[in-house]
Amino acid sequence: MIHPKTELKFISKEVGYGVVATEFIPAGTITWALDQLDREFTPTKLKKMNLLYQNILETYCYRNRKGNYVLCWDNGRFVNHSFKSNCISTAYDFEIAVRDIQPGEELTDDYGYLNISEPFKGIDEGTRRKTVYPDDLVKYYGAWDKLLIKNFPKILVVEQPLKPLISTKVWCNIEAISAGKKEMKSIKENYFPG
């Protein structure tokens, strides 16, 4: 489920629609969490589907660590790629804002950690990276982990509308990680080598 203080908005002809903040979302906020309404498709099931459905799922899904395609039931499927993403996935089936997100600002992910099937050229944002590759998670997990570790303690101090979707076990892990009693799982655990 995507953060409730967001809406779907037309961004540009080049990008299409995206998810923007309707209110200030501080760093450390859980911006998306896997929930019971999200659908998961195995590669075998996907290949048996009509080509129209296959194309839709290839466009709007991410692949989890098992290689399954996950389709978000809400506007979460419209979060666009950015090499300077303001949200990052964790190894705990949720994403957090890694910097403050202003009202009207688009929420973005780096598709490099979403186990994409094929490389694609991103919009030039003045970064060294210009193309997203299926194995980017193996190459860049260290940089993404640093941003997550820096922002993990903020999870406990900012408002969390999506907290009811986080299991008690995972929340206890967040508390232990934030207190320095436990090591955070690396985002690299999300990698599917498919």
PDB file of C-alpha atoms in Angstrom:
ATOM      1  CA  MET A   1       0.000   0.000   0.000  1.00  0.00           C
ATOM      2  CA  ILE A   2       1.286   3.436  -0.927  1.00  0.00           C
ATOM      3  CA  HIS A   3       1.433   6.229   1.661  1.00  0.00           C
ATOM      4  CA  PRO A   4      -2.032   7.811   2.089  1.00  0.00           C
ATOM      5  CA  LYS A   5      -0.725  11.380   1.690  1.00  0.00           C
ATOM      6  CA  THR A   6      -0.075  10.839  -2.025  1.00  0.00           C
ATOM      7  CA  GLU A   7      -2.009  11.044  -5.269  1.00  0.00           C
ATOM      8  CA  LEU A   8      -1.645   9.993  -8.884  1.00  0.00           C
ATOM      9  CA  LYS A   9      -0.713  12.896 -11.141  1.00  0.00           C
ATOM     10  CA  PHE A  10       0.340  13.404 -14.760  1.00  0.00           C
ATOM     11  CA  ILE A  11       4.074  14.208 -14.703  1.00  0.00           C
ATOM     12  CA  SER A  12       5.017  14.644 -18.378  1.00  0.00           C
ATOM     13  CA  LYS A  13       4.648  13.091 -21.828  1.00  0.00           C
ATOM     14  CA  GLU A  14       8.017  11.388 -21.384  1.00  0.00           C
ATOM     15  CA  VAL A  15       7.237   9.917 -17.937  1.00  0.00           C
ATOM     16  CA  GLY A  16       3.440   9.632 -17.924  1.00  0.00           C
ATOM     17  CA  TYR A  17       1.754   9.411 -14.541  1.00  0.00           C
ATOM     18  CA  GLY A  18       3.508   9.312 -11.189  1.00  0.00           C
ATOM     19  CA  VAL A  19       2.818   9.396  -7.475  1.00  0.00           C
ATOM     20  CA  VAL A  20       3.216  12.776  -5.754  1.00  0.00           C
ATOM     21  CA  ALA A  21       3.046  13.805  -2.110  1.00  0.00           C
ATOM     22  CA  THR A  22      -0.057  15.783  -1.109  1.00  0.00           C
ATOM     23  CA  GLU A  23       1.578  16.775   2.202  1.00  0.00           C
ATOM     24  CA  PHE A  24       5.092  16.898   3.630  1.00  0.00           C
ATOM     25  CA  ILE A  25       6.559  13.392   4.104  1.00  0.00           C
ATOM     26  CA  PRO A  26       9.669  13.430   6.324  1.00  0.00           C
ATOM     27  CA  ALA A  27      12.700  11.194   5.881  1.00  0.00           C
ATOM     28  CA  GLY A  28      12.210   7.887   7.683  1.00  0.00           C
ATOM     29  CA  THR A  29       8.541   7.626   6.743  1.00  0.00           C
ATOM     30  CA  ILE A  30       7.377   4.256   5.460  1.00  0.00           C
ATOM     31  CA  THR A  31       6.144   5.244   2.001  1.00  0.00           C
ATOM     32  CA  TRP A  32       5.031   1.808   0.809  1.00  0.00           C
ATOM     33  CA  ALA A  33       4.389  -1.577   2.420  1.00  0.00           C
ATOM     34  CA  LEU A  34       3.551  -4.932   0.898  1.00  0.00           C
ATOM     35  CA  ASP A  35       0.002  -5.792   1.907  1.00  0.00           C
ATOM     36  CA  GLN A  36      -2.545  -8.573   1.531  1.00  0.00           C
ATOM     37  CA  LEU A  37      -4.187  -7.014  -1.533  1.00  0.00           C
ATOM     38  CA  ASP A  38      -0.978  -6.994  -3.596  1.00  0.00           C
ATOM     39  CA  ARG A  39      -0.861  -9.902  -6.081  1.00  0.00           C
ATOM     40  CA  GLU A  40       2.086 -12.186  -6.705  1.00  0.00           C
ATOM     41  CA  PHE A  41       2.599 -14.126  -9.948  1.00  0.00           C
ATOM     42  CA  THR A  42       5.192 -16.848 -10.533  1.00  0.00           C
ATOM     43  CA  PRO A  43       7.132 -16.678 -13.818  1.00  0.00           C
ATOM     44  CA  THR A  44       5.379 -19.904 -14.888  1.00  0.00           C
ATOM     45  CA  LYS A  45       1.948 -18.405 -14.277  1.00  0.00           C
ATOM     46  CA  LEU A  46       2.932 -15.216 -16.105  1.00  0.00           C
ATOM     47  CA  LYS A  47       4.091 -17.154 -19.184  1.00  0.00           C
ATOM     48  CA  LYS A  48       0.741 -18.975 -19.363  1.00  0.00           C
ATOM     49  CA  MET A  49      -1.195 -15.710 -19.451  1.00  0.00           C
ATOM     50  CA  ASN A  50      -2.433 -13.843 -22.508  1.00  0.00           C
ATOM     51  CA  LEU A  51       0.328 -11.637 -24.003  1.00  0.00           C
ATOM     52  CA  LEU A  52      -1.714  -8.527 -23.134  1.00  0.00           C
ATOM     53  CA  TYR A  53      -1.572  -9.454 -19.431  1.00  0.00           C
ATOM     54  CA  GLN A  54       2.099 -10.376 -19.660  1.00  0.00           C
ATOM     55  CA  ASN A  55       2.907  -6.899 -21.003  1.00  0.00           C
ATOM     56  CA  ILE A  56       0.861  -5.216 -18.266  1.00  0.00           C
ATOM     57  CA  LEU A  57       2.621  -7.211 -15.559  1.00  0.00           C
ATOM     58  CA  GLU A  58       6.070  -6.562 -17.064  1.00  0.00           C
ATOM     59  CA  THR A  59       5.276  -2.834 -16.979  1.00  0.00           C
ATOM     60  CA  TYR A  60       3.698  -2.505 -13.530  1.00  0.00           C
ATOM     61  CA  CYS A  61       5.332  -5.227 -11.422  1.00  0.00           C
ATOM     62  CA  TYR A  62       8.561  -5.520  -9.536  1.00  0.00           C
ATOM     63  CA  ARG A  63      10.240  -8.860  -8.912  1.00  0.00           C
ATOM     64  CA  ASN A  64      10.808 -10.043  -5.381  1.00  0.00           C
ATOM     65  CA  ARG A  65      13.734 -12.110  -4.093  1.00  0.00           C
ATOM     66  CA  LYS A  66      11.950 -15.316  -5.190  1.00  0.00           C
ATOM     67  CA  GLY A  67      11.683 -14.021  -8.768  1.00  0.00           C
ATOM     68  CA  ASN A  68       7.924 -13.643  -8.572  1.00  0.00           C
ATOM     69  CA  TYR A  69       6.191 -10.638 -10.092  1.00  0.00           C
ATOM     70  CA  VAL A  70       4.408  -8.449  -7.532  1.00  0.00           C
ATOM     71  CA  LEU A  71       1.594  -6.193  -8.701  1.00  0.00           C
ATOM     72  CA  CYS A  72       0.641  -3.413  -6.302  1.00  0.00           C
ATOM     73  CA  TRP A  73      -3.134  -3.078  -6.179  1.00  0.00           C
ATOM     74  CA  ASP A  74      -3.080   0.714  -5.639  1.00  0.00           C
ATOM     75  CA  ASN A  75      -1.120   3.681  -7.013  1.00  0.00           C
ATOM     76  CA  GLY A  76       2.131   2.131  -5.802  1.00  0.00           C
ATOM     77  CA  ARG A  77       2.503   0.607  -9.261  1.00  0.00           C
ATOM     78  CA  PHE A  78       2.890   4.126 -10.701  1.00  0.00           C
ATOM     79  CA  VAL A  79       5.998   5.092  -8.707  1.00  0.00           C
ATOM     80  CA  ASN A  80       8.552   6.106 -11.332  1.00  0.00           C
ATOM     81  CA  HIS A  81      12.276   5.490 -11.607  1.00  0.00           C
ATOM     82  CA  SER A  82      14.917   8.025 -10.614  1.00  0.00           C
ATOM     83  CA  PHE A  83      18.675   7.642 -10.251  1.00  0.00           C
ATOM     84  CA  LYS A  84      18.247  10.086  -7.332  1.00  0.00           C
ATOM     85  CA  SER A  85      15.281   8.289  -5.771  1.00  0.00           C
ATOM     86  CA  ASN A  86      13.794   9.667  -2.570  1.00  0.00           C
ATOM     87  CA  CYS A  87      12.448   6.254  -1.473  1.00  0.00           C
ATOM     88  CA  ILE A  88      14.358   2.993  -1.084  1.00  0.00           C
ATOM     89  CA  SER A  89      13.176  -0.573  -0.587  1.00  0.00           C
ATOM     90  CA  THR A  90      14.262  -2.508   2.473  1.00  0.00           C
ATOM     91  CA  ALA A  91      14.714  -6.242   3.012  1.00  0.00           C
ATOM     92  CA  TYR A  92      11.564  -6.083   5.185  1.00  0.00           C
ATOM     93  CA  ASP A  93       8.891  -5.640   2.474  1.00  0.00           C
ATOM     94  CA  PHE A  94       8.508  -1.901   2.918  1.00  0.00           C
ATOM     95  CA  GLU A  95      10.116   1.261   1.572  1.00  0.00           C
ATOM     96  CA  ILE A  96      11.166   4.402   3.397  1.00  0.00           C
ATOM     97  CA  ALA A  97      11.759   8.001   2.414  1.00  0.00           C
ATOM     98  CA  VAL A  98      15.516   8.602   2.535  1.00  0.00           C
ATOM     99  CA  ARG A  99      15.096  12.367   2.452  1.00  0.00           C
ATOM    100  CA  ASP A 100      12.268  14.794   3.085  1.00  0.00           C
ATOM    101  CA  ILE A 101       9.623  14.828   0.358  1.00  0.00           C
ATOM    102  CA  GLN A 102       7.832  18.121  -0.193  1.00  0.00           C
ATOM    103  CA  PRO A 103       4.144  18.564  -1.125  1.00  0.00           C
ATOM    104  CA  GLY A 104       3.802  18.192  -4.901  1.00  0.00           C
ATOM    105  CA  GLU A 105       7.095  16.302  -5.192  1.00  0.00           C
ATOM    106  CA  GLU A 106       7.095  12.937  -6.923  1.00  0.00           C
ATOM    107  CA  LEU A 107       7.898   9.793  -4.908  1.00  0.00           C
ATOM    108  CA  THR A 108      10.527   7.796  -6.807  1.00  0.00           C
ATOM    109  CA  ASP A 109      12.378   4.481  -6.673  1.00  0.00           C
ATOM    110  CA  ASP A 110      15.597   3.449  -8.339  1.00  0.00           C
ATOM    111  CA  TYR A 111      14.423   0.538 -10.469  1.00  0.00           C
ATOM    112  CA  GLY A 112      17.913  -0.909 -10.073  1.00  0.00           C
ATOM    113  CA  TYR A 113      16.792  -2.554  -6.828  1.00  0.00           C
ATOM    114  CA  LEU A 114      13.503  -3.904  -8.244  1.00  0.00           C
ATOM    115  CA  ASN A 115      14.944  -6.865 -10.201  1.00  0.00           C
ATOM    116  CA  ILE A 116      13.955  -5.605 -13.633  1.00  0.00           C
ATOM    117  CA  SER A 117      14.036  -8.142 -16.482  1.00  0.00           C
ATOM    118  CA  GLU A 118      15.663  -5.991 -19.183  1.00  0.00           C
ATOM    119  CA  PRO A 119      18.006  -2.974 -19.093  1.00  0.00           C
ATOM    120  CA  PHE A 120      16.560   0.437 -19.923  1.00  0.00           C
ATOM    121  CA  LYS A 121      17.868   3.972 -20.320  1.00  0.00           C
ATOM    122  CA  GLY A 122      16.627   6.345 -17.672  1.00  0.00           C
ATOM    123  CA  ILE A 123      15.998  10.050 -18.072  1.00  0.00           C
ATOM    124  CA  ASP A 124      19.280  11.956 -17.856  1.00  0.00           C
ATOM    125  CA  GLU A 125      19.408  13.418 -14.339  1.00  0.00           C
ATOM    126  CA  GLY A 126      23.050  14.443 -14.463  1.00  0.00           C
ATOM    127  CA  THR A 127      24.148  11.248 -12.729  1.00  0.00           C
ATOM    128  CA  ARG A 128      26.944   8.926 -13.773  1.00  0.00           C
ATOM    129  CA  ARG A 129      24.472   6.102 -14.237  1.00  0.00           C
ATOM    130  CA  LYS A 130      22.356   6.430 -17.372  1.00  0.00           C
ATOM    131  CA  THR A 131      21.039   2.877 -17.744  1.00  0.00           C
ATOM    132  CA  VAL A 132      19.305   0.569 -15.269  1.00  0.00           C
ATOM    133  CA  TYR A 133      20.524  -3.044 -15.413  1.00  0.00           C
ATOM    134  CA  PRO A 134      19.022  -6.232 -13.941  1.00  0.00           C
ATOM    135  CA  ASP A 135      22.073  -6.718 -11.683  1.00  0.00           C
ATOM    136  CA  ASP A 136      22.287  -3.143 -10.332  1.00  0.00           C
ATOM    137  CA  LEU A 137      21.281  -4.380  -6.882  1.00  0.00           C
ATOM    138  CA  VAL A 138      24.510  -6.392  -6.662  1.00  0.00           C
ATOM    139  CA  LYS A 139      26.563  -3.373  -7.779  1.00  0.00           C
ATOM    140  CA  TYR A 140      24.980  -0.580  -5.724  1.00  0.00           C
ATOM    141  CA  TYR A 141      23.538  -2.215  -2.598  1.00  0.00           C
ATOM    142  CA  GLY A 142      26.285  -0.669  -0.447  1.00  0.00           C
ATOM    143  CA  ALA A 143      25.270   2.895  -1.296  1.00  0.00           C
ATOM    144  CA  TRP A 144      21.583   2.088  -0.804  1.00  0.00           C
ATOM    145  CA  ASP A 145      22.295   0.355   2.526  1.00  0.00           C
ATOM    146  CA  LYS A 146      24.101   3.483   3.772  1.00  0.00           C
ATOM    147  CA  LEU A 147      21.034   5.612   3.038  1.00  0.00           C
ATOM    148  CA  LEU A 148      18.769   3.080   4.739  1.00  0.00           C
ATOM    149  CA  ILE A 149      20.958   2.792   7.858  1.00  0.00           C
ATOM    150  CA  LYS A 150      21.079   6.582   8.142  1.00  0.00           C
ATOM    151  CA  ASN A 151      17.274   6.833   8.016  1.00  0.00           C
ATOM    152  CA  PHE A 152      16.195   3.687   9.892  1.00  0.00           C
ATOM    153  CA  PRO A 153      16.200   5.346  13.353  1.00  0.00           C
ATOM    154  CA  LYS A 154      13.859   8.052  12.003  1.00  0.00           C
ATOM    155  CA  ILE A 155      11.184   5.393  11.451  1.00  0.00           C
ATOM    156  CA  LEU A 156      10.474   5.457  15.181  1.00  0.00           C
ATOM    157  CA  VAL A 157      10.161   9.232  15.501  1.00  0.00           C
ATOM    158  CA  VAL A 158       8.014  10.254  12.532  1.00  0.00           C
ATOM    159  CA  GLU A 159       4.319   9.603  11.946  1.00  0.00           C
ATOM    160  CA  GLN A 160       3.765   6.194  10.315  1.00  0.00           C
ATOM    161  CA  PRO A 161       0.291   5.852   8.758  1.00  0.00           C
ATOM    162  CA  LEU A 162       1.322   2.473   7.292  1.00  0.00           C
ATOM    163  CA  LYS A 163       2.461   1.019  10.640  1.00  0.00           C
ATOM    164  CA  PRO A 164      -0.643  -1.235  10.881  1.00  0.00           C
ATOM    165  CA  LEU A 165       0.699  -3.110   7.826  1.00  0.00           C
ATOM    166  CA  ILE A 166       4.032  -3.853   9.526  1.00  0.00           C
ATOM    167  CA  SER A 167       4.088  -7.075  11.541  1.00  0.00           C
ATOM    168  CA  THR A 168       4.992  -6.999  15.225  1.00  0.00           C
ATOM    169  CA  LYS A 169       8.103  -9.064  14.467  1.00  0.00           C
ATOM    170  CA  VAL A 170       9.316  -6.606  11.821  1.00  0.00           C
ATOM    171  CA  TRP A 171       8.536  -3.620  14.075  1.00  0.00           C
ATOM    172  CA  CYS A 172      10.616  -5.216  16.863  1.00  0.00           C
ATOM    173  CA  ASN A 173      13.449  -5.589  14.333  1.00  0.00           C
ATOM    174  CA  ILE A 174      13.132  -1.894  13.424  1.00  0.00           C
ATOM    175  CA  GLU A 175      13.379  -0.954  17.115  1.00  0.00           C
ATOM    176  CA  ALA A 176      16.412  -3.203  17.658  1.00  0.00           C
ATOM    177  CA  ILE A 177      18.176  -1.896  14.529  1.00  0.00           C
ATOM    178  CA  SER A 178      17.445   1.722  15.492  1.00  0.00           C
ATOM    179  CA  ALA A 179      18.851   1.103  18.997  1.00  0.00           C
ATOM    180  CA  GLY A 180      22.018  -0.448  17.563  1.00  0.00           C
ATOM    181  CA  LYS A 181      21.169  -3.862  19.051  1.00  0.00           C
ATOM    182  CA  LYS A 182      20.719  -5.615  15.739  1.00  0.00           C
ATOM    183  CA  GLU A 183      22.234  -5.276  12.279  1.00  0.00           C
ATOM    184  CA  MET A 184      19.924  -4.187   9.472  1.00  0.00           C
ATOM    185  CA  LYS A 185      19.440  -6.757   6.711  1.00  0.00           C
ATOM    186  CA  SER A 186      21.002  -5.521   3.491  1.00  0.00           C
ATOM    187  CA  ILE A 187      18.809  -4.506   0.574  1.00  0.00           C
ATOM    188  CA  LYS A 188      20.968  -7.028  -1.328  1.00  0.00           C
ATOM    189  CA  GLU A 189      18.764  -9.755   0.189  1.00  0.00           C
ATOM    190  CA  ASN A 190      16.068  -8.629  -2.279  1.00  0.00           C
ATOM    191  CA  TYR A 191      18.222  -9.631  -5.259  1.00  0.00           C
ATOM    192  CA  PHE A 192      16.873 -12.217  -7.671  1.00  0.00           C
ATOM    193  CA  PRO A 193      19.629 -13.419 -10.028  1.00  0.00           C
ATOM    194  CA  GLY A 194      17.107 -14.457 -12.737  1.00  0.00           C
TER     195      GLY A 194
END
